[in-house]
Amino acid sequence: MPGITAPQRERRSRKPTGLPNPPLMLLVGPEKSGKSYEAALGTSSDLIGTTYWIEIGGSEGTADYYGRIRGARYEIVEHNGTYQDILDAVRWAIAQPPVNGKQNMIVVDNGSNLWDMLSDEQALFARRRAVQKAQRNRQRSPGLDDPVVIDSDLWNRAKDRWGEFLWLLRRHSGPTLLLARQELVTAFENDKPTRDKTRKIKAEKNLPAAVDAIVELHTFGEAHLTGVRTLHWDVKPGESVGFPDFSVDTLLRRLGYEDAATSRQVIESRPEAYLQEQEQRQEQRQGQGQGQGQQRQQRTSAETAVAPPALSGKQAVDLIHKAHTNESDPEACLHALREEWGFRTLQQIPTKTNMWGERNADDLITVCLTHIKEEAAKRKLTTKGNQPTEPTAAPAPPGKAEPAREHSEPSSTAQTTVRPQAEQPPLDEHEAPPPPDPQAEEPSPAETPEETSAAEEPQDLPAPPPTKSSQPRKRAAPKSMRADDPKAIARQALRDEAEVQARVKFVTVGEHLGPIEEAGDPGLGELRDFVQQHRAEVIALLEEADEGDLAEVYRRAPMPDLGIKQKFAQYLDGARAER
């Protein structure tokens, strides 16, 4: 962030180890120059445990045949020829344990075939995109002889897939030997062809910078070292030198592999961290808007820990008592008290009473407000039922003792002696009984003899409707079913996005969510991961359909996105109209 000079986290420095990394070597040359032969012969080196051979392309097919070379020790890792299965073959080879205490070597034969496959993928993708665009515009689809331009975004996709392959090879803790073809091409000067020829590696152009050593086989047995990163070998940077005694074993020793570290000491760049940071900020803003963000809760806890409330429990009880006994409008006084101090502060103030036990001041205010409403409801019911009203004892507010009573036999003329409110002596915070619990099953301590049961009332009068305290409690609906539940809102948003993904893929929602709905309704986290995993596929389909702006909007959409259907409304309506 601009303007910040102080470090934002604790750091430490360390001394350099001086150990070389396990080498990533590149062996290049024209066809039939002995690349695969030298690789197979190099598997006999006593510096390595065993070798795992990954053959890509199959045009040469020498992996099985060269196994008869004397001393060769390698195993062929099988795959089905697809990009993802090739990656998984590399993962499997990396995961194999060392043999005889020595790290294993990986041979990739060859990288040029892999780059050709990635290029062909994008060419097919570009042709399919052109056909879909022509169908959408009601034009003639391009034929097999019509040229199709591969857009730059497709080449960037091929580079990303190639980079993922190299990223996996860098995770290997032993040496890696990558084979590639080299071609003689016309040299260009100022973007114009010349009569000279130059050698070019048939692979992604940044491959030479990613390896530790480059050896060129011009003809069988003629090797040249054209690039190396080592301190164990006295060579001048930028010069091509002959390598008359070349072998993979010799190359490993001159690169200092005997002193190499157990794993590559490298910290990869993480461009995706910026997107994750933006998503986190979006989630934080949504959490602040809904009042339920985890960061907001942590900040609240920190503020409370740093600045404890200045109001004690006894003072809170006295203030609540004063508001509750207000003769004009006690309910308004309690709301004003909560607004003055804030519910966060009141939640941090503990109070204790004999009847209600320990609870915070905010809960005590809630109890008082509930009690006031219950008393008003009782008076209203008594008035409707034409019941004779008698003066009853005032409810004991928080922090005050209950008034003394004189009981008599139940009758319509029974009276209760009540001490004036001014004569009630204030009690201690821990002795003050709070208002009666409106949810209690047993009769409240504030109940008077006039509150008789229906059996004791005159039988010629209809029984008054039961009060709230005598009604059975209604079981609250599960939180996951409430409309204002954040989890329910998030689940609905994820369901909407899954529906959008299904419609973009031209499948039903059931077919789209089938993998995670086989065992029942998926959890919120499982649904979120599933939807997020399919975002890349949907974005690719949108780009194929020349909906680049919508793809970019979807790429930046938060997770979950409450307005996902509105963003795709125009696109989906247009797709329905075409059908």
Coordinates of C-alpha atoms in Angstrom, one line a residue:
M1 CA 0.0 0.0 0.0
P2 CA 1.4 3.4 -0.9
G3 CA 2.6 5.5 2.0
I4 CA 3.3 2.6 4.4
T5 CA 7.0 2.1 5.3
A6 CA 6.7 0.0 8.5
P7 CA 6.5 -3.8 8.0
Q8 CA 3.0 -5.1 8.4
R9 CA 4.0 -8.5 9.8
E10 CA 6.8 -10.2 11.7
R11 CA 9.6 -11.4 9.5
R12 CA 13.0 -13.0 9.7
S13 CA 16.0 -13.4 7.5
R14 CA 18.3 -16.4 7.0
K15 CA 21.8 -17.2 5.7
P16 CA 22.1 -18.8 2.2
T17 CA 22.5 -22.5 2.2
G18 CA 24.9 -22.6 -0.7
L19 CA 23.3 -25.8 -2.0
P20 CA 22.2 -26.1 -5.7
N21 CA 18.7 -27.1 -6.6
P22 CA 17.8 -30.5 -8.1
P23 CA 18.6 -29.7 -11.7
L24 CA 15.9 -29.3 -14.4
M25 CA 17.9 -30.2 -17.6
L26 CA 16.9 -29.6 -21.3
L27 CA 18.3 -31.9 -24.0
V28 CA 17.5 -30.7 -27.5
G29 CA 18.4 -31.7 -31.0
P30 CA 17.0 -32.5 -34.5
E31 CA 15.4 -35.8 -35.3
K32 CA 17.5 -38.9 -34.9
S33 CA 20.3 -37.1 -33.0
G34 CA 20.3 -39.5 -30.0
K35 CA 18.2 -37.6 -27.5
S36 CA 16.2 -40.5 -26.3
Y37 CA 19.2 -42.9 -26.4
E38 CA 21.3 -40.6 -24.2
A39 CA 18.4 -40.2 -21.8
A40 CA 17.9 -44.0 -21.5
L41 CA 21.7 -44.5 -21.0
G42 CA 21.7 -41.9 -18.3
T43 CA 19.2 -43.9 -16.2
S44 CA 22.1 -46.2 -15.3
S45 CA 23.8 -43.4 -13.2
D46 CA 24.5 -44.4 -9.6
L47 CA 23.5 -40.9 -8.5
I48 CA 19.8 -41.7 -8.8
G49 CA 17.5 -44.3 -7.4
T50 CA 15.3 -45.1 -10.4
T51 CA 13.8 -43.3 -13.4
Y52 CA 10.2 -42.7 -14.4
W53 CA 9.8 -42.2 -18.1
I54 CA 6.8 -40.2 -19.4
E55 CA 6.4 -40.5 -23.2
I56 CA 4.2 -37.9 -24.8
G57 CA 3.1 -38.0 -28.5
G58 CA 4.0 -41.6 -29.3
S59 CA 5.4 -40.6 -32.8
E60 CA 8.8 -42.1 -31.9
G61 CA 7.8 -44.9 -29.5
T62 CA 11.3 -45.7 -28.3
A63 CA 10.6 -46.0 -24.5
D64 CA 10.1 -49.8 -24.7
Y65 CA 12.8 -50.4 -27.3
Y66 CA 15.6 -48.5 -25.4
G67 CA 14.9 -50.6 -22.3
R68 CA 17.4 -53.2 -23.7
I69 CA 20.3 -50.7 -23.4
R70 CA 22.9 -52.2 -21.0
G71 CA 22.5 -50.7 -17.5
A72 CA 19.2 -48.8 -18.3
R73 CA 16.9 -48.7 -15.2
Y74 CA 13.6 -47.0 -15.8
E75 CA 9.9 -47.6 -15.6
I76 CA 7.3 -46.2 -18.1
V77 CA 4.4 -44.2 -16.6
E78 CA 1.3 -44.9 -18.7
H79 CA -1.4 -42.3 -19.5
N80 CA -4.2 -41.9 -22.0
G81 CA -2.7 -38.9 -24.0
T82 CA -4.9 -36.2 -22.6
Y83 CA -3.4 -33.1 -20.9
Q84 CA -5.0 -33.8 -17.5
D85 CA -3.9 -37.4 -17.5
I86 CA -0.3 -36.4 -18.4
L87 CA -0.3 -34.0 -15.5
D88 CA -1.6 -36.7 -13.2
A89 CA 1.2 -39.0 -14.5
V90 CA 3.7 -36.4 -13.5
R91 CA 2.1 -36.0 -10.1
W92 CA 2.3 -39.8 -9.6
A93 CA 6.0 -39.9 -10.5
I94 CA 6.8 -37.0 -8.1
A95 CA 5.0 -38.8 -5.3
Q96 CA 7.1 -42.0 -5.5
P97 CA 9.5 -42.5 -2.6
P98 CA 13.3 -42.6 -3.1
V99 CA 14.9 -45.9 -4.0
N100 CA 17.9 -47.1 -1.9
G101 CA 18.0 -43.7 -0.2
K102 CA 18.5 -41.9 -3.6
Q103 CA 16.1 -39.5 -5.3
N104 CA 14.4 -40.6 -8.5
M105 CA 14.8 -39.0 -11.9
I106 CA 11.9 -38.0 -14.3
V107 CA 12.4 -38.1 -18.1
V108 CA 9.8 -36.4 -20.3
D109 CA 10.0 -37.5 -24.0
N110 CA 9.3 -35.0 -25.3
G111 CA 8.2 -31.5 -24.5
S112 CA 7.8 -30.5 -28.2
N113 CA 4.9 -33.0 -28.6
L114 CA 3.2 -31.5 -25.5
W115 CA 3.4 -28.0 -26.9
D116 CA 2.1 -29.2 -30.3
M117 CA -0.8 -30.8 -28.5
L118 CA -1.6 -27.6 -26.6
S119 CA -1.4 -25.6 -29.8
D120 CA -3.7 -28.0 -31.6
E121 CA -6.2 -27.7 -28.7
Q122 CA -6.4 -24.0 -29.2
A123 CA -6.8 -24.3 -32.9
L124 CA -9.7 -26.6 -32.4
F125 CA -11.1 -24.3 -29.9
A126 CA -10.8 -21.3 -32.2
R127 CA -12.6 -23.2 -35.0
R128 CA -15.4 -24.2 -32.8
R129 CA -15.7 -20.6 -31.6
A130 CA -15.9 -19.4 -35.2
V131 CA -18.6 -22.0 -36.0
Q132 CA -20.7 -21.0 -33.1
K133 CA -20.4 -17.3 -33.9
A134 CA -21.4 -18.0 -37.5
Q135 CA -24.5 -19.9 -36.3
R136 CA -25.4 -17.2 -33.9
N137 CA -25.2 -14.5 -36.7
R138 CA -26.9 -16.8 -39.2
Q139 CA -23.9 -16.9 -41.4
R140 CA -22.0 -19.6 -43.3
S141 CA -19.8 -21.7 -41.0
P142 CA -16.1 -21.8 -41.9
G143 CA -15.1 -24.9 -43.9
L144 CA -12.0 -27.0 -43.3
D145 CA -10.1 -25.0 -45.9
D146 CA -11.0 -21.7 -44.5
P147 CA -8.4 -20.1 -42.2
V148 CA -9.4 -19.4 -38.6
V149 CA -7.4 -16.9 -36.5
I150 CA -6.4 -18.1 -33.0
D151 CA -7.0 -15.1 -30.8
S152 CA -4.5 -14.0 -28.2
D153 CA -6.6 -15.1 -25.3
L154 CA -6.4 -18.7 -26.6
W155 CA -2.6 -18.5 -26.8
N156 CA -2.5 -17.2 -23.3
R157 CA -4.6 -20.2 -22.2
A158 CA -2.1 -22.5 -23.9
K159 CA 0.8 -20.8 -22.1
D160 CA -1.1 -21.2 -18.8
R161 CA -1.4 -24.9 -19.3
W162 CA 2.2 -25.2 -20.3
G163 CA 3.2 -23.3 -17.2
E164 CA 1.2 -25.6 -15.0
F165 CA 3.2 -28.6 -16.5
L166 CA 6.5 -26.9 -15.7
W167 CA 5.3 -25.9 -12.2
L168 CA 4.7 -29.6 -11.4
L169 CA 8.2 -30.6 -12.7
R170 CA 9.7 -27.9 -10.3
R171 CA 8.0 -29.7 -7.4
H172 CA 10.1 -32.8 -8.0
S173 CA 12.9 -33.3 -5.4
G174 CA 15.2 -35.1 -7.9
P175 CA 16.7 -34.4 -11.3
T176 CA 14.4 -33.9 -14.3
L177 CA 15.4 -34.4 -17.9
L178 CA 13.2 -32.8 -20.5
L179 CA 13.7 -33.7 -24.2
A180 CA 12.7 -31.4 -27.1
R181 CA 13.2 -31.1 -30.8
Q182 CA 15.4 -28.4 -32.4
E183 CA 14.9 -27.1 -35.9
L184 CA 17.0 -25.0 -38.3
V185 CA 15.0 -22.0 -39.3
T186 CA 15.6 -18.8 -41.3
A187 CA 17.2 -16.0 -39.2
F188 CA 15.3 -12.7 -39.2
E189 CA 16.9 -9.2 -38.8
N190 CA 14.6 -6.2 -38.2
D191 CA 11.6 -8.4 -38.9
K192 CA 13.0 -9.4 -42.3
P193 CA 14.3 -12.8 -43.4
T194 CA 18.0 -13.2 -44.1
R195 CA 20.1 -15.9 -45.8
D196 CA 21.4 -17.2 -42.5
K197 CA 20.0 -20.1 -40.5
T198 CA 19.6 -20.4 -36.7
R199 CA 18.6 -23.1 -34.4
K200 CA 15.2 -22.9 -32.6
I201 CA 13.7 -25.1 -29.9
K202 CA 10.2 -26.2 -30.8
A203 CA 8.5 -25.5 -27.5
E204 CA 7.1 -22.5 -25.6
K205 CA 9.6 -19.7 -26.1
N206 CA 10.3 -19.1 -22.3
L207 CA 11.4 -22.7 -21.8
P208 CA 15.2 -22.0 -21.9
A209 CA 14.8 -19.5 -19.0
A210 CA 13.0 -22.1 -16.9
V211 CA 15.7 -24.8 -17.0
D212 CA 19.1 -25.1 -15.2
A213 CA 21.1 -26.5 -18.2
I214 CA 20.7 -26.7 -22.0
V215 CA 22.6 -29.3 -24.0
E216 CA 22.3 -29.4 -27.8
L217 CA 22.9 -32.5 -29.8
H218 CA 23.8 -31.3 -33.3
T219 CA 24.4 -34.8 -34.6
F220 CA 24.8 -38.2 -33.0
G221 CA 27.7 -37.9 -30.4
E222 CA 28.2 -34.2 -31.0
A223 CA 27.0 -32.2 -27.9
H224 CA 27.3 -28.5 -27.1
L225 CA 26.5 -26.8 -23.8
T226 CA 24.7 -23.6 -24.7
G227 CA 23.4 -22.5 -21.2
V228 CA 24.0 -23.5 -17.6
R229 CA 23.3 -22.3 -14.1
T230 CA 26.1 -23.7 -11.9
L231 CA 29.2 -22.8 -9.8
H232 CA 30.7 -26.3 -10.0
W233 CA 31.7 -25.9 -13.6
D234 CA 34.1 -23.3 -14.9
V235 CA 32.2 -21.9 -18.0
K236 CA 31.6 -18.4 -19.2
P237 CA 28.1 -17.1 -19.3
G238 CA 26.6 -16.7 -22.8
E239 CA 29.1 -18.9 -24.6
S240 CA 28.4 -22.2 -26.4
V241 CA 31.1 -24.7 -25.6
G242 CA 31.7 -28.2 -26.8
F243 CA 30.8 -31.2 -24.6
P244 CA 32.9 -34.1 -26.0
D245 CA 32.4 -36.5 -23.1
F246 CA 28.7 -35.8 -22.7
S247 CA 26.4 -38.1 -20.7
V248 CA 23.6 -37.5 -18.3
D249 CA 25.8 -38.8 -15.5
T250 CA 28.6 -36.4 -16.3
L251 CA 26.2 -33.5 -16.6
L252 CA 24.7 -34.3 -13.2
R253 CA 28.2 -34.4 -11.6
R254 CA 29.3 -31.1 -13.2
L255 CA 26.1 -29.4 -12.0
G256 CA 26.9 -30.4 -8.4
Y257 CA 24.0 -32.8 -8.0
E258 CA 25.9 -34.7 -5.3
D259 CA 25.6 -31.6 -3.1
A260 CA 22.1 -30.6 -4.2
A261 CA 19.3 -29.7 -1.7
T262 CA 16.6 -32.2 -0.9
S263 CA 14.0 -30.0 -2.7
R264 CA 14.0 -26.9 -5.0
Q265 CA 14.4 -23.7 -2.9
V266 CA 12.1 -21.4 -4.8
I267 CA 9.1 -19.3 -3.9
E268 CA 6.6 -19.1 -6.8
S269 CA 4.8 -15.9 -7.6
R270 CA 1.0 -16.0 -6.8
P271 CA -0.9 -13.7 -9.1
E272 CA -4.2 -15.3 -8.0
A273 CA -3.7 -13.9 -4.5
Y274 CA -4.8 -10.5 -5.9
L275 CA -8.2 -11.9 -6.9
Q276 CA -8.5 -13.7 -3.6
E277 CA -7.8 -10.4 -1.8
Q278 CA -10.6 -8.7 -3.9
E279 CA -13.0 -11.5 -3.0
Q280 CA -12.2 -11.2 0.7
R281 CA -12.8 -7.4 0.6
Q282 CA -16.1 -8.0 -1.2
E283 CA -17.2 -10.5 1.4
Q284 CA -16.1 -8.1 4.2
R285 CA -18.3 -5.3 2.6
Q286 CA -21.2 -7.7 2.4
G287 CA -20.7 -8.8 6.0
Q288 CA -20.7 -5.2 7.1
G289 CA -23.9 -4.5 5.2
Q290 CA -25.6 -7.4 6.8
G291 CA -24.1 -6.9 10.2
Q292 CA -22.8 -10.4 10.4
G293 CA -19.2 -10.4 9.1
Q294 CA -16.6 -12.3 11.1
Q295 CA -14.2 -9.4 10.8
R296 CA -16.8 -7.2 12.4
Q297 CA -17.2 -9.5 15.3
Q298 CA -13.5 -9.7 15.8
R299 CA -13.2 -5.9 15.7
T300 CA -16.0 -5.6 18.2
S301 CA -14.3 -8.1 20.6
A302 CA -11.1 -6.2 20.3
E303 CA -12.7 -2.9 21.0
T304 CA -14.5 -4.3 24.0
A305 CA -11.2 -5.8 25.3
V306 CA -9.4 -2.5 24.9
A307 CA -12.2 -0.2 26.2
P308 CA -14.3 -2.0 28.9
P309 CA -17.7 -0.4 29.7
A310 CA -17.7 2.3 32.2
L311 CA -21.1 1.2 33.6
S312 CA -21.1 -1.3 36.5
G313 CA -23.6 -4.0 37.1
K314 CA -25.2 -2.2 40.1
Q315 CA -25.5 1.0 38.2
A316 CA -27.1 -0.7 35.3
V317 CA -29.7 -2.4 37.6
D318 CA -30.5 1.0 39.2
L319 CA -31.0 2.7 35.8
I320 CA -33.2 -0.1 34.5
H321 CA -35.2 0.0 37.7
K322 CA -35.7 3.7 37.3
A323 CA -36.8 3.4 33.7
H324 CA -39.1 0.4 34.5
T325 CA -40.9 2.2 37.2
N326 CA -41.5 5.4 35.2
E327 CA -45.2 6.3 35.6
S328 CA -45.6 8.0 32.2
D329 CA -44.0 5.7 29.7
P330 CA -41.7 3.0 31.0
E331 CA -41.3 1.3 27.6
A332 CA -40.0 4.4 26.0
C333 CA -37.6 5.0 28.9
L334 CA -36.2 1.5 28.5
H335 CA -35.7 2.0 24.8
A336 CA -34.0 5.3 25.5
L337 CA -31.7 3.7 28.0
R338 CA -30.7 1.1 25.4
E339 CA -30.1 3.7 22.7
E340 CA -28.0 5.9 25.1
W341 CA -25.6 3.1 26.1
G342 CA -25.8 0.9 23.0
F343 CA -26.6 -2.8 22.9
R344 CA -22.9 -3.7 22.6
T345 CA -22.0 -2.0 25.8
L346 CA -25.0 -3.4 27.7
Q347 CA -24.2 -6.9 26.5
Q348 CA -20.8 -6.7 28.3
I349 CA -22.3 -5.6 31.6
P350 CA -23.1 -8.6 33.9
T351 CA -26.0 -8.4 36.3
K352 CA -27.3 -10.8 38.9
T353 CA -30.7 -11.2 40.6
N354 CA -32.1 -13.9 42.9
M355 CA -35.0 -14.9 40.5
W356 CA -33.5 -14.3 37.1
G357 CA -29.9 -15.3 37.9
E358 CA -27.0 -14.0 36.0
R359 CA -27.6 -12.2 32.7
N360 CA -26.3 -9.1 30.9
A361 CA -28.0 -5.7 31.1
D362 CA -29.3 -5.9 27.5
D363 CA -31.1 -9.1 28.2
L364 CA -32.5 -7.6 31.4
I365 CA -34.0 -4.7 29.5
T366 CA -35.6 -7.2 27.1
V367 CA -37.2 -9.0 30.0
C368 CA -38.6 -5.7 31.3
L369 CA -40.0 -4.8 27.9
T370 CA -41.6 -8.3 27.6
H371 CA -43.1 -7.9 31.1
I372 CA -44.6 -4.6 30.3
K373 CA -46.3 -6.0 27.2
E374 CA -47.6 -9.0 29.1
E375 CA -49.1 -6.9 31.8
A376 CA -50.8 -4.7 29.2
A377 CA -52.2 -7.8 27.5
K378 CA -53.5 -9.1 30.8
R379 CA -55.3 -5.9 31.6
K380 CA -56.8 -5.8 28.1
L381 CA -58.1 -9.4 28.5
T382 CA -59.6 -8.6 31.9
T383 CA -61.4 -5.6 30.4
K384 CA -62.8 -7.6 27.5
G385 CA -64.1 -10.4 29.8
N386 CA -65.9 -8.0 32.1
Q387 CA -64.0 -9.3 35.1
P388 CA -64.1 -7.2 38.2
T389 CA -60.7 -5.7 38.6
E390 CA -59.1 -5.3 41.9
P391 CA -55.9 -3.4 42.8
T392 CA -53.0 -5.8 42.5
A393 CA -49.5 -5.6 43.7
A394 CA -47.1 -3.7 41.4
P395 CA -44.5 -6.0 39.7
A396 CA -41.1 -5.9 41.3
P397 CA -38.8 -4.1 38.9
P398 CA -35.1 -5.0 38.7
G399 CA -33.2 -4.0 41.8
K400 CA -36.3 -3.6 44.1
A401 CA -37.9 -6.1 46.6
E402 CA -41.5 -7.3 46.1
P403 CA -44.2 -5.6 48.2
A404 CA -45.7 -7.3 51.3
R405 CA -49.0 -9.0 50.8
E406 CA -52.0 -9.9 52.9
H407 CA -53.8 -13.0 51.6
S408 CA -57.4 -13.9 52.0
E409 CA -59.8 -16.5 50.8
P410 CA -60.4 -16.3 47.0
S411 CA -63.6 -14.2 46.4
S412 CA -64.8 -11.4 44.2
T413 CA -64.2 -8.9 47.0
A414 CA -60.7 -10.0 48.0
Q415 CA -58.3 -7.1 48.6
T416 CA -54.5 -7.0 48.6
T417 CA -52.7 -4.6 50.8
V418 CA -49.9 -2.9 48.9
R419 CA -47.2 -0.7 50.3
P420 CA -46.7 2.6 48.5
Q421 CA -43.9 2.6 46.0
A422 CA -42.1 5.3 47.8
E423 CA -41.8 3.2 51.0
Q424 CA -40.0 0.3 49.2
P425 CA -36.4 0.2 50.5
P426 CA -33.8 -0.3 47.7
L427 CA -32.1 -3.6 47.8
D428 CA -28.7 -4.7 46.8
E429 CA -28.0 -5.7 43.2
H430 CA -27.7 -9.4 44.1
E431 CA -30.9 -9.4 46.2
A432 CA -33.2 -7.6 43.8
P433 CA -35.8 -9.9 42.3
P434 CA -36.5 -9.0 38.6
P435 CA -39.9 -9.0 36.8
P436 CA -41.7 -12.3 36.5
D437 CA -40.7 -14.5 33.6
P438 CA -43.6 -14.4 31.0
Q439 CA -42.5 -17.8 29.6
A440 CA -42.5 -19.6 33.0
E441 CA -44.7 -22.7 33.3
E442 CA -45.4 -22.2 37.0
P443 CA -47.5 -19.3 38.4
S444 CA -45.6 -16.1 38.7
P445 CA -44.7 -14.8 42.2
A446 CA -46.5 -11.6 41.3
E447 CA -49.8 -13.4 40.7
T448 CA -52.6 -12.2 43.0
P449 CA -55.6 -14.1 44.5
E450 CA -57.8 -12.5 41.9
E451 CA -56.2 -14.6 39.2
T452 CA -58.4 -17.7 39.7
S453 CA -58.7 -20.7 37.4
A454 CA -61.6 -21.2 35.0
A455 CA -63.1 -23.8 37.4
E456 CA -63.5 -21.3 40.2
E457 CA -65.2 -18.6 38.1
P458 CA -69.0 -18.4 37.7
Q459 CA -70.1 -21.1 35.3
D460 CA -72.7 -18.8 33.6
L461 CA -69.9 -16.7 32.2
P462 CA -67.6 -17.7 29.4
A463 CA -64.1 -18.5 30.4
P464 CA -61.5 -15.8 29.5
P465 CA -59.0 -16.6 26.8
P466 CA -55.8 -18.1 28.2
T467 CA -52.9 -15.6 28.8
K468 CA -49.7 -16.0 27.0
S469 CA -48.1 -17.6 30.1
S470 CA -50.6 -20.5 30.0
Q471 CA -50.4 -21.1 26.3
P472 CA -48.1 -23.9 25.1
R473 CA -44.9 -22.6 23.6
K474 CA -44.7 -22.6 19.8
R475 CA -41.7 -24.3 18.5
A476 CA -39.5 -21.9 16.6
A477 CA -38.9 -22.6 13.0
P478 CA -35.4 -23.9 12.2
K479 CA -33.1 -21.1 11.5
S480 CA -32.2 -22.6 8.1
M481 CA -35.9 -22.1 7.0
R482 CA -36.2 -18.5 8.0
A483 CA -36.2 -15.9 5.1
D484 CA -33.8 -13.6 7.0
D485 CA -31.3 -16.4 7.8
P486 CA -27.9 -15.5 6.1
K487 CA -27.2 -19.2 5.4
A488 CA -30.6 -19.6 3.7
I489 CA -29.9 -16.5 1.6
A490 CA -26.4 -17.8 0.6
R491 CA -27.8 -21.2 -0.3
Q492 CA -30.5 -19.7 -2.5
A493 CA -27.9 -17.5 -4.2
L494 CA -25.7 -20.6 -4.8
R495 CA -28.7 -22.5 -6.2
D496 CA -29.4 -19.6 -8.6
E497 CA -25.8 -19.6 -9.8
A498 CA -26.0 -23.3 -10.3
E499 CA -29.1 -22.8 -12.4
V500 CA -27.3 -20.1 -14.5
Q501 CA -24.3 -22.5 -15.0
A502 CA -26.6 -25.3 -16.1
R503 CA -28.4 -23.1 -18.7
V504 CA -25.1 -21.8 -20.1
K505 CA -23.9 -25.4 -20.4
F506 CA -27.3 -26.4 -22.0
V507 CA -28.0 -29.0 -19.4
T508 CA -30.7 -29.4 -16.7
V509 CA -30.0 -28.3 -13.1
G510 CA -30.4 -31.9 -12.0
E511 CA -27.8 -33.1 -14.5
H512 CA -25.5 -30.3 -13.4
L513 CA -25.8 -30.9 -9.7
G514 CA -26.0 -34.7 -10.0
P515 CA -22.4 -35.4 -8.8
I516 CA -23.1 -33.7 -5.4
E517 CA -26.8 -34.6 -5.0
E518 CA -26.5 -38.4 -5.3
A519 CA -26.2 -38.7 -1.5
G520 CA -28.8 -36.2 -0.7
D521 CA -29.0 -32.4 -0.3
P522 CA -25.4 -31.1 -0.3
G523 CA -24.1 -28.9 2.5
L524 CA -23.5 -25.2 2.1
G525 CA -19.7 -25.6 1.8
E526 CA -20.0 -28.5 -0.6
L527 CA -22.4 -26.5 -2.8
R528 CA -20.2 -23.4 -2.7
D529 CA -17.1 -25.4 -3.7
F530 CA -19.0 -27.1 -6.6
V531 CA -20.3 -23.9 -8.0
Q532 CA -16.8 -22.2 -7.7
Q533 CA -15.1 -25.1 -9.5
H534 CA -17.4 -24.8 -12.5
R535 CA -17.0 -21.0 -12.9
A536 CA -13.9 -21.4 -15.1
E537 CA -15.8 -23.7 -17.5
V538 CA -18.7 -21.4 -17.7
I539 CA -16.4 -18.4 -18.3
A540 CA -14.7 -20.3 -21.1
L541 CA -18.1 -21.1 -22.7
L542 CA -19.1 -17.4 -22.5
E543 CA -15.9 -16.4 -24.2
E544 CA -16.5 -18.9 -26.9
A545 CA -19.9 -17.3 -27.5
D546 CA -18.2 -13.9 -27.8
E547 CA -19.7 -12.8 -24.5
G548 CA -16.5 -11.3 -23.2
D549 CA -18.1 -8.6 -21.2
L550 CA -20.4 -11.0 -19.4
A551 CA -17.5 -13.4 -18.8
E552 CA -15.5 -10.6 -17.2
V553 CA -18.5 -9.7 -15.0
Y554 CA -18.9 -13.3 -14.0
R555 CA -15.2 -13.6 -13.3
R556 CA -15.4 -10.7 -10.8
A557 CA -18.6 -11.8 -9.3
P558 CA -18.5 -12.4 -5.5
M559 CA -19.2 -15.8 -3.9
P560 CA -22.1 -16.0 -3.4
D561 CA -23.6 -13.4 -5.7
L562 CA -27.1 -12.4 -4.7
G563 CA -27.8 -10.7 -8.1
I564 CA -26.5 -13.4 -10.4
K565 CA -29.8 -14.0 -12.2
Q566 CA -30.2 -10.3 -12.9
K567 CA -26.7 -10.2 -14.5
F568 CA -27.5 -13.1 -16.8
A569 CA -31.1 -12.2 -17.5
Q570 CA -30.5 -10.6 -20.9
Y571 CA -28.2 -13.4 -22.1
L572 CA -30.5 -16.2 -20.9
D573 CA -33.5 -14.5 -22.4
G574 CA -31.7 -14.2 -25.7
A575 CA -30.7 -17.9 -25.7
R576 CA -34.4 -18.8 -25.0
A577 CA -35.5 -16.6 -27.9
E578 CA -33.1 -18.3 -30.3
R579 CA -34.5 -21.7 -29.3

